CSV table of C-alpha atoms and ligand atoms in Angstrom, one decimal:
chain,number,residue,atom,x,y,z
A,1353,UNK,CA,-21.8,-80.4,-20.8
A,1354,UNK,CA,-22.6,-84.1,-20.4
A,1355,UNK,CA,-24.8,-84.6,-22.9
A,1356,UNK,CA,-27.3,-81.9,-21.4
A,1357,UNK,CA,-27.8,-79.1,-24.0
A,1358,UNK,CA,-27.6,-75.6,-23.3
A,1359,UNK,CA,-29.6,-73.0,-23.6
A,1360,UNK,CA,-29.2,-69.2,-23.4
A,1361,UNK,CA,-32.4,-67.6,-22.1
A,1362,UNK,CA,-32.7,-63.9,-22.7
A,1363,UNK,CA,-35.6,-62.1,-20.6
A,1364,UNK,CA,-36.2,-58.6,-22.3
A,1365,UNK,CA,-39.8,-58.0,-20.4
A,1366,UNK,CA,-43.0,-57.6,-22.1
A,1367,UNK,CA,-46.3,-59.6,-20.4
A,1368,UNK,CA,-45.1,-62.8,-19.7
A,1369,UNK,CA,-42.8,-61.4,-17.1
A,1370,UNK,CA,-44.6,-58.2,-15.8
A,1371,UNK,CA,-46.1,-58.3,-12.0
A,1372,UNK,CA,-49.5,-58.5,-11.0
A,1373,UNK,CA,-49.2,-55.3,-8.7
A,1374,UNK,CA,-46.9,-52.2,-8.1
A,1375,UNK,CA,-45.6,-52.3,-12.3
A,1376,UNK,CA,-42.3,-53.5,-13.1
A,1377,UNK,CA,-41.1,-57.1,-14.0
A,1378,UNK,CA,-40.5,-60.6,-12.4
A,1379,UNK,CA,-36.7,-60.5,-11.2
A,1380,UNK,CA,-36.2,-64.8,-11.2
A,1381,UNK,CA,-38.0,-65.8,-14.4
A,1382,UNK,CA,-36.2,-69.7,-14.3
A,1383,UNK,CA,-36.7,-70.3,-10.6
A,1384,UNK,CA,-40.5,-69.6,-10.8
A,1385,UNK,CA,-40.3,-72.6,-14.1
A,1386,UNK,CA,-38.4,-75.2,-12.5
A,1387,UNK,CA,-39.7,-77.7,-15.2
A,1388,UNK,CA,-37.1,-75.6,-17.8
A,1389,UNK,CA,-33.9,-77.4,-16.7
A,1390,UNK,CA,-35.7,-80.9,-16.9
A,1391,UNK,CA,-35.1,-79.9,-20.7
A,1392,UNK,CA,-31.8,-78.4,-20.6
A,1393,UNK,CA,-29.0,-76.3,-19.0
A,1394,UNK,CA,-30.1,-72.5,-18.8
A,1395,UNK,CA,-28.5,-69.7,-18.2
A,1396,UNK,CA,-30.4,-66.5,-17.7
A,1397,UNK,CA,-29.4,-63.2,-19.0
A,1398,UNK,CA,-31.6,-59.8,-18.3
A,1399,UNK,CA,-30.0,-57.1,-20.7
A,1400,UNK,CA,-33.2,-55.1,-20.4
A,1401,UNK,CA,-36.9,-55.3,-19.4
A,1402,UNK,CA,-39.6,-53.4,-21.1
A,1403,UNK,CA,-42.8,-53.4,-22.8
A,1404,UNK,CA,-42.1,-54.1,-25.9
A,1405,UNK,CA,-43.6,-50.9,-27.7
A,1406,UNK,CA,-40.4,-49.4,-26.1
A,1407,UNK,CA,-37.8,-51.6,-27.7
A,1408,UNK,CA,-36.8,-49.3,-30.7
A,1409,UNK,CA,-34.2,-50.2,-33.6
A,1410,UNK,CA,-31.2,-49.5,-30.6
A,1411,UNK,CA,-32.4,-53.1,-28.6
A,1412,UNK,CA,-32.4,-54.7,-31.7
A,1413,UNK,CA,-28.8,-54.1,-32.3
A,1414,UNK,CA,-27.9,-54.6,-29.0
A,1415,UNK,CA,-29.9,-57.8,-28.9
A,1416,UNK,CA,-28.2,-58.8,-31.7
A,1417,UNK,CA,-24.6,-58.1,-30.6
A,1418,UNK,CA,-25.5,-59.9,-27.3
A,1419,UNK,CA,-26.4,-63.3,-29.3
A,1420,UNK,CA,-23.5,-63.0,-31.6
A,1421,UNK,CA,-21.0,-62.7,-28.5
A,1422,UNK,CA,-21.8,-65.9,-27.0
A,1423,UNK,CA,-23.6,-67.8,-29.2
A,1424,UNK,CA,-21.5,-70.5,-29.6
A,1425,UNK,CA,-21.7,-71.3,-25.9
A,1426,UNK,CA,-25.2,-72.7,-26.4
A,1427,UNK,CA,-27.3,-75.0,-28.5
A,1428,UNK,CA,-30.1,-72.6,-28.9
A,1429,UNK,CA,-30.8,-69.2,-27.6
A,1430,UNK,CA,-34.6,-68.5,-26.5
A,1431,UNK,CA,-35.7,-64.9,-26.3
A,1432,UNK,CA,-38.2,-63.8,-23.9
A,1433,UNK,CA,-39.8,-60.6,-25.2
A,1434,UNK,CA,-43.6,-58.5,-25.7
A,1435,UNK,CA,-46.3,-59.4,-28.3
A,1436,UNK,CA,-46.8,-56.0,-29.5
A,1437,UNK,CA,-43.5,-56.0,-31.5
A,1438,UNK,CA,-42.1,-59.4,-31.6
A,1439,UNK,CA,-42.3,-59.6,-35.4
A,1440,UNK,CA,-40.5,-56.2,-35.7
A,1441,UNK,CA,-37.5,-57.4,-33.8
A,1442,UNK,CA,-37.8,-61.3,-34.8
A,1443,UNK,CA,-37.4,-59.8,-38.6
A,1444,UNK,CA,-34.7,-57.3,-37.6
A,1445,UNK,CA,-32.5,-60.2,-36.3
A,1446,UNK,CA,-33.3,-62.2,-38.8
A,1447,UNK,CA,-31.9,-59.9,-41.2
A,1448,UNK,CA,-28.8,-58.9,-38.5
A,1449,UNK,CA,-27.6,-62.9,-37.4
A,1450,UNK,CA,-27.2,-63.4,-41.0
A,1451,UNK,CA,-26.9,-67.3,-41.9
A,1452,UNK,CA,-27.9,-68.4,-38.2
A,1453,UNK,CA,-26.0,-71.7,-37.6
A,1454,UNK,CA,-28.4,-72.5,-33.8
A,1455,UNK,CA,-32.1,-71.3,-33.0
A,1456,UNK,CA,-33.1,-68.4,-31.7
A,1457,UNK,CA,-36.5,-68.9,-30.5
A,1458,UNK,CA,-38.6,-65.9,-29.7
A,1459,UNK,CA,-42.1,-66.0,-27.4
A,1460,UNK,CA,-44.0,-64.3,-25.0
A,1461,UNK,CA,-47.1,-64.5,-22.9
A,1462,UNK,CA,-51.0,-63.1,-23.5
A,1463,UNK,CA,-51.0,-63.4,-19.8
A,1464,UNK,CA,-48.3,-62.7,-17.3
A,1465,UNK,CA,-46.8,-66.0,-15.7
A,1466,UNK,CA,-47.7,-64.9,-12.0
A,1467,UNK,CA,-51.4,-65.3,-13.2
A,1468,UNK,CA,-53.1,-69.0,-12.0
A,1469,UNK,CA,-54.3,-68.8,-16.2
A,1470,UNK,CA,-50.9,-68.3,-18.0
A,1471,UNK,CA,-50.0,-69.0,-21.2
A,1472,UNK,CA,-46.7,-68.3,-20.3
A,1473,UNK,CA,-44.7,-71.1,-18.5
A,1474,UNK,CA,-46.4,-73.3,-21.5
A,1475,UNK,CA,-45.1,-71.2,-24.0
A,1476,UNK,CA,-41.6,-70.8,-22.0
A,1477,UNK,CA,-41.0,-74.7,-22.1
A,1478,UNK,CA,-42.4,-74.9,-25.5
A,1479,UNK,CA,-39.7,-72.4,-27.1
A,1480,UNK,CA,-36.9,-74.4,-24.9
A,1481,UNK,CA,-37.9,-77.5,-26.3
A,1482,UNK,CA,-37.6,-75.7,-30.0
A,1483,UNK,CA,-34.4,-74.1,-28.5
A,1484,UNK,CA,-32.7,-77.8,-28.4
A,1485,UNK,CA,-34.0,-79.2,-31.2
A,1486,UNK,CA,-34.4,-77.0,-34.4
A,1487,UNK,CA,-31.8,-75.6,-37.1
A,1488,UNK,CA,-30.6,-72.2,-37.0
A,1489,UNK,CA,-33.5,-69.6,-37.7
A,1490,UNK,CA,-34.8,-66.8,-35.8
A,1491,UNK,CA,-38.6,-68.0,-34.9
A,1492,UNK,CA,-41.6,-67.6,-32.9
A,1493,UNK,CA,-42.6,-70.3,-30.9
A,1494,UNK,CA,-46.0,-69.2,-29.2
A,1495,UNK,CA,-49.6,-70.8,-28.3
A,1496,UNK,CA,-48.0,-74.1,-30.0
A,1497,UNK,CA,-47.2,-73.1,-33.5
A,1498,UNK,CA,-43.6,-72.1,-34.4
A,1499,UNK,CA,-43.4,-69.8,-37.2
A,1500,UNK,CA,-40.2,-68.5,-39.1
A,1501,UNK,CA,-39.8,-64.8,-37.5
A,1502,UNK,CA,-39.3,-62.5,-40.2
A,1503,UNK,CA,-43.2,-64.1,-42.0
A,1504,UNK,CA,-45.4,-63.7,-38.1
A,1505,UNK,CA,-47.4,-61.4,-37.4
A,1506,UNK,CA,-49.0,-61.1,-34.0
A,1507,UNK,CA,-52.8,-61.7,-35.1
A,1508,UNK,CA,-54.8,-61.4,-31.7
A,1509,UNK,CA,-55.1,-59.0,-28.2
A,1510,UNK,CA,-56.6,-62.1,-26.9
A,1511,UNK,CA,-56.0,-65.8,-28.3
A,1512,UNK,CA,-53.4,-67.9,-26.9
A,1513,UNK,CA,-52.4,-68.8,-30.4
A,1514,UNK,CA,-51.4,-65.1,-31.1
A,1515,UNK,CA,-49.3,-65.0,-33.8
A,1516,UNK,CA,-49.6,-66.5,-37.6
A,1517,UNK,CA,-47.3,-66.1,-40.7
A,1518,UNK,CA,-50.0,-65.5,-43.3
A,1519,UNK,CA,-47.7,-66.5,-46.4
A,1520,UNK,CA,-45.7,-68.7,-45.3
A,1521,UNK,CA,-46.5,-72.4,-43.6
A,1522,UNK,CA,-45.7,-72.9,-40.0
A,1523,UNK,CA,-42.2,-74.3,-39.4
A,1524,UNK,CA,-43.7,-76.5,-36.8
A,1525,UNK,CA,-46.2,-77.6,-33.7
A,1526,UNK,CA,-45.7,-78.4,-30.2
A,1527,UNK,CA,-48.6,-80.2,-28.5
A,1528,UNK,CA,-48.4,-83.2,-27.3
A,1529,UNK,CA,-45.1,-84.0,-29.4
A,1530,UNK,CA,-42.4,-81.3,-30.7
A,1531,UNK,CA,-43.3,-81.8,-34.8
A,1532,UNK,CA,-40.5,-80.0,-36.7
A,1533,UNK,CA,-40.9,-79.6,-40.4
A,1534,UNK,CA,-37.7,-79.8,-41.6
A,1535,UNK,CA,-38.0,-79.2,-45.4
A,1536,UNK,CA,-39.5,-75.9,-44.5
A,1537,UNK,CA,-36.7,-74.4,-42.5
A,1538,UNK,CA,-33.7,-72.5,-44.5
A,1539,UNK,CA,-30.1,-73.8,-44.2
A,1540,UNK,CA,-27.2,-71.1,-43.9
A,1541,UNK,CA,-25.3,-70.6,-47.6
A,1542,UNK,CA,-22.1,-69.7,-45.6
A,1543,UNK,CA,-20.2,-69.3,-42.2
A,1544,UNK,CA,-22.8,-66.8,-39.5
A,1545,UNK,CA,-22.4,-63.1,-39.7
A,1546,UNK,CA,-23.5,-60.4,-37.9
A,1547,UNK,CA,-24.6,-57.3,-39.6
A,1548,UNK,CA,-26.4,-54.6,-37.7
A,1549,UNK,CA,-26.0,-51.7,-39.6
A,1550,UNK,CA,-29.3,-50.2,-39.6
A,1551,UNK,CA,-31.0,-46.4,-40.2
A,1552,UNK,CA,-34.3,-46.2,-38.9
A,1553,UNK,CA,-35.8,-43.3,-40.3
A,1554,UNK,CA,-38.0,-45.2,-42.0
A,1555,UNK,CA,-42.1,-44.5,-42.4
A,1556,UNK,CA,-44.8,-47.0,-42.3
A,1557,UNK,CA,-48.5,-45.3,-43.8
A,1558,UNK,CA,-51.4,-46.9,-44.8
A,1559,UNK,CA,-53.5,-45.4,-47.4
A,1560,UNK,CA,-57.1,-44.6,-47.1
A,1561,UNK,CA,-59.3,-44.4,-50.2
A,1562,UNK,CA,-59.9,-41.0,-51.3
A,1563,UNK,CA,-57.5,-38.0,-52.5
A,1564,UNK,CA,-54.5,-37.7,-50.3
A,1565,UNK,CA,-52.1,-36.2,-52.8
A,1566,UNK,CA,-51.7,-32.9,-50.4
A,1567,UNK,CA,-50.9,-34.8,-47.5
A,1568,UNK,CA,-48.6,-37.6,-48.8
A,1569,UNK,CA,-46.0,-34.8,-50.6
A,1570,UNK,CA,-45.9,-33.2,-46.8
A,1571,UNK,CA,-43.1,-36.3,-46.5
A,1572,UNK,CA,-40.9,-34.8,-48.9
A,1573,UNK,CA,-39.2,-32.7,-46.8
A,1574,UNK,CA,-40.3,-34.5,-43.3
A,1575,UNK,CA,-36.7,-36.1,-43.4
A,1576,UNK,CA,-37.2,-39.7,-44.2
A,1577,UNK,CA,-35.3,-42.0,-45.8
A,1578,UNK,CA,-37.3,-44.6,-46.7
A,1579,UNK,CA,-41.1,-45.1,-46.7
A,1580,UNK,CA,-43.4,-48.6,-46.6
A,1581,UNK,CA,-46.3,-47.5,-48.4
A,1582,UNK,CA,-49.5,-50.0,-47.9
A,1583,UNK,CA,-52.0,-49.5,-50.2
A,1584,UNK,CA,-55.2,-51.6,-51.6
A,1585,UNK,CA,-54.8,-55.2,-52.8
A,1586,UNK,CA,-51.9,-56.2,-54.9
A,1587,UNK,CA,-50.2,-53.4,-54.5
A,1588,UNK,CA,-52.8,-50.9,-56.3
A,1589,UNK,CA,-53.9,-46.9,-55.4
A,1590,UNK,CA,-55.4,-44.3,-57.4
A,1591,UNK,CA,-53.8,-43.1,-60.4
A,1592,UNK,CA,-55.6,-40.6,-60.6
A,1593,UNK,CA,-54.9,-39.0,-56.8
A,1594,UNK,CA,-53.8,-35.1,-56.7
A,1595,UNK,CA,-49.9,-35.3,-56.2
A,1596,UNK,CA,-49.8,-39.8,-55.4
A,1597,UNK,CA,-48.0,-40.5,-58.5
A,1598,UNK,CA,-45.7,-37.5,-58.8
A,1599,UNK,CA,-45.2,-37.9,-54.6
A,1600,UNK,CA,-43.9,-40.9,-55.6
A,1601,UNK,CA,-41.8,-39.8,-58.3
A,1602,UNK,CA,-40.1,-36.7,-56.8
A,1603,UNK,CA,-39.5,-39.4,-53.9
A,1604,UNK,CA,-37.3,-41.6,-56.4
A,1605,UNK,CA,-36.1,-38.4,-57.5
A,1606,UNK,CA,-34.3,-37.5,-54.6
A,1607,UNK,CA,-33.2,-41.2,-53.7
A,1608,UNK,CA,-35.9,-42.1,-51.4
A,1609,UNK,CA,-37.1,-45.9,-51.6
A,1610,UNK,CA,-41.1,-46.4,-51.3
A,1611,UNK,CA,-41.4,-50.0,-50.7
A,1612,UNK,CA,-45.3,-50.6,-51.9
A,1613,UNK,CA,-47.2,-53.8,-49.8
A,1614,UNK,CA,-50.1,-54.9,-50.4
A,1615,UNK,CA,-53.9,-54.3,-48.3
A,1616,UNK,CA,-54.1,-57.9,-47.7
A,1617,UNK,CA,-52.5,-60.5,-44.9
A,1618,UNK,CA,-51.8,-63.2,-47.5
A,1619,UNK,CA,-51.3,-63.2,-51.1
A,1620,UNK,CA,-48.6,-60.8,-53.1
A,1621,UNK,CA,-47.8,-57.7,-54.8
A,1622,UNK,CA,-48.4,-57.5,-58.4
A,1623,UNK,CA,-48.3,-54.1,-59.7
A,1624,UNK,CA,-48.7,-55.0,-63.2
A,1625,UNK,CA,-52.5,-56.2,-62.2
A,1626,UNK,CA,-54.1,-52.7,-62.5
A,1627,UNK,CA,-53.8,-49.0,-63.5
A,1628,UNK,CA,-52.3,-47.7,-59.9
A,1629,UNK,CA,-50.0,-50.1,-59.6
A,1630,UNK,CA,-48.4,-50.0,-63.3
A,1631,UNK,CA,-48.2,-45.8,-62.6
A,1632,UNK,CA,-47.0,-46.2,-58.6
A,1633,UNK,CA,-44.1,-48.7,-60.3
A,1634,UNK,CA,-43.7,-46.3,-63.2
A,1635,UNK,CA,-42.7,-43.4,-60.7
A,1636,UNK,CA,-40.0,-45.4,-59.2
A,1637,UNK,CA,-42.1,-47.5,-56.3
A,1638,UNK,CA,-40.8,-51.0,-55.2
A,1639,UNK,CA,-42.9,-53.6,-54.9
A,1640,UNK,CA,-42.7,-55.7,-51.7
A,1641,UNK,CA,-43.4,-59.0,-53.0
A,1642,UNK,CA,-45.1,-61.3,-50.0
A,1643,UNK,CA,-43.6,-59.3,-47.4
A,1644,UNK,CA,-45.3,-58.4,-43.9
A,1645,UNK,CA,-45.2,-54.8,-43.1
A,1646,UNK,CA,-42.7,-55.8,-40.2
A,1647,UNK,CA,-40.4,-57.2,-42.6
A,1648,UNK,CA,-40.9,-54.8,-45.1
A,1649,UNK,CA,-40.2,-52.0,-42.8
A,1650,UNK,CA,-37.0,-53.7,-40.7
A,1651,UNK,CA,-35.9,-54.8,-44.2
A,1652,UNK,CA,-36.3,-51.2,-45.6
A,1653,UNK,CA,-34.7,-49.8,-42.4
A,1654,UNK,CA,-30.8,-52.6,-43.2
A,1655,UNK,CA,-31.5,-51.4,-47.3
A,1656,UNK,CA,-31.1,-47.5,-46.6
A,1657,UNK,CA,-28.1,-48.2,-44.5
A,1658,UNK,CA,-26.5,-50.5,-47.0
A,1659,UNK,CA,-27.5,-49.1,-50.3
A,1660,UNK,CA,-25.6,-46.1,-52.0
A,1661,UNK,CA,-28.3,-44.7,-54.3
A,1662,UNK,CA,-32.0,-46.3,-55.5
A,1663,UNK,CA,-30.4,-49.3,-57.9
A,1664,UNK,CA,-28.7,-51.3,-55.1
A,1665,UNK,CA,-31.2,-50.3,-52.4
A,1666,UNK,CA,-34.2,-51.5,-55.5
A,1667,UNK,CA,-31.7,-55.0,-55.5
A,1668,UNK,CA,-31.2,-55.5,-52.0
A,1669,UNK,CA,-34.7,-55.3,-51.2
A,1670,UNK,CA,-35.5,-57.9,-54.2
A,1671,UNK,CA,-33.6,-60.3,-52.9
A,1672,UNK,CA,-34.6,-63.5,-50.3
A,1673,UNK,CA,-31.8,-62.5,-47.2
A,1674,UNK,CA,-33.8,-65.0,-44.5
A,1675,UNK,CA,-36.8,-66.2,-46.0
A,1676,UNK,CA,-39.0,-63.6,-45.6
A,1677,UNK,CA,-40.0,-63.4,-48.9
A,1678,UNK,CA,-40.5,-65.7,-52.0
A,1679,UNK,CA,-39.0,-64.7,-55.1
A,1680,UNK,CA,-41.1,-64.6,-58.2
B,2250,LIG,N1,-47.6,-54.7,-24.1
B,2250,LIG,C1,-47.0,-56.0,-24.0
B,2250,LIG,C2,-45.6,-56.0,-24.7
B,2250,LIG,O1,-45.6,-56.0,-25.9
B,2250,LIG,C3,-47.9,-57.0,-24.6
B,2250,LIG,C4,-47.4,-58.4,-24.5
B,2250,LIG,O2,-46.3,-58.8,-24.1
B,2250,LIG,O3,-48.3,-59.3,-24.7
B,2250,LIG,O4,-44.6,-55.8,-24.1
């Protein structure tokens, strides 16, 4: 190795790699950034390429399992992968490379590389530079922040700084120096594991003001297994909705978690605050704490595949697995 640290590039697609013309993606990401290996030894690995609204709960595992295999080959593993659901899969690792002893650095592109006005060879040398440097988290490194994975959310269509972690501080900033903040990264408890079990059939809604009662008791018998429920503020709905509250009871009743976040980007759930929130937590609802809905739902998604009934899924989702939530 001579000194030279290595670094495990994984392309899975997503803008930064997709062509101009005729559709499909860039075959020789690392040639067309020669500036990479002035920063360290890469090796290039393709497992798949794809927008990233097409990566499901399957890539994640498989992404995961691909890390684990040969992560102790290299100092830091950078991830090439879409916007759209970056903080979906960055959680879903986070919660599947469980106490991470090297980075893996996640980041993307607004604009494809082969454009003259990319973000994405910046962003590409940025994350590489994280990649040799940082401790062991999954994070984002994109448009100069780097953020812990499983507290981003992507916040713009359009910026180059496309991604912020509303309740949590950035873990760092690359500009004209790498600036790490060291205090605000998480060290491992214990030796790395890898734990990908995983059921998906999980449902994300967002209530709307006004009586919905009717419609929310239609996913009693849709099949699912767990449910994110967003509602209004801290954590508060409407007591008084047709069928809400007893919805949400005759869920618990039959063993299915409702994981209740709050309407806002930052702050946290408090259900004891109002009326709706004392009655949703009454009827069995969990409250999510200062997660991000792509936490909350990833996290829900490993808790129904762990837990045997409500109690250890209720624990399991209370407690901090990768800093992606702060406890009370
Ligand atoms: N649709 C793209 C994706 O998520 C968007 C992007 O990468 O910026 O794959």
């Amino acid at each position: 190795m001579g000194g030279r640290k290595r670094i495990w590039l994984i392309n899975t697609g997503g803008t930064f790699s997709m062509r101009k013309e005729g559709g499909g993606f860039l075959p020789d990401l690392a040639a067309r950034v020669p500036e990479v290996a002035q920063l360290a030894e890469i090796e290039v690995t393709c497992p798949f390429q794809l927008d990233s609204a097409a990566m499901s709960p399957l890539h994640w595992q498989e992404l995961a399992r691909l890390i684990a295999s040969r992560r102790e080959e290299f100092e830091g593993i950078v991830v090439i992968h879409g916007t759209d659901t970056m903080a979906y899969t960055a959680s879903a690792l986070s919660y599947m490379l469980r106490d991470l002893d090297r980075p893996v650095v996640l980041t993307g592109a607004q604009v494809p590389l082969e454009r003259t006005r990319s973000d994405a060879r910046a962003n590409l040398l940025d994350a590489v530079e994280v990649a040799t440097h940082a401790p062991g988290e999954v994070m984002i490194c994109f448009g100069g922040l780097l953020l812990r994975g499983n507290r981003s959310r992507k916040r713009s269509t359009m910026d180059f700084r496309a991604f912020e972690s509303p309740n949590y501080p950035p873990l760092g900033e690359v500009g004209r120096i790498l600036e790490l903040h060291q205090r605000r990264f998480r060290r491992p408890s214990g030796a790395f594991r890898l734990c990908t079990e995983l059921d998906p059939r999980v449902l994300h809604l967002r209530l709307a003001p006004g009586r919905f009662g009717s419609l929310f008791e239609s996913v009693l018998d849709s099949g699912v297994r767990g449910i994110v429920l967003e509602s209004f503020g801290a954590g508060n709905l409407d007591a008084a909705s047709d069928g809400a509250v007893p919805t949400l009871a005759a869920l618990a009743a039959r063993g299915i978690p409702v994981l209740l976040i709050g309407g806002c980007e930052h702050g946290r759930v408090e259900l004891s605050l109002y009326e709706g929130g004392r009655a949703a937590e009454a009827a069995g609802a969990i409250g999510g704490a200062d997660l991000t809905a792509e936490a909350a739902v990833t996290k829900l998604m490993v808790a129904i595949a762990r837990g045997r009934d409500l109690g250890e899924i209720r624990a399991f989702l209370a407690r901090d697995l990768a800093g992606e939530l702060t406890p009370v």
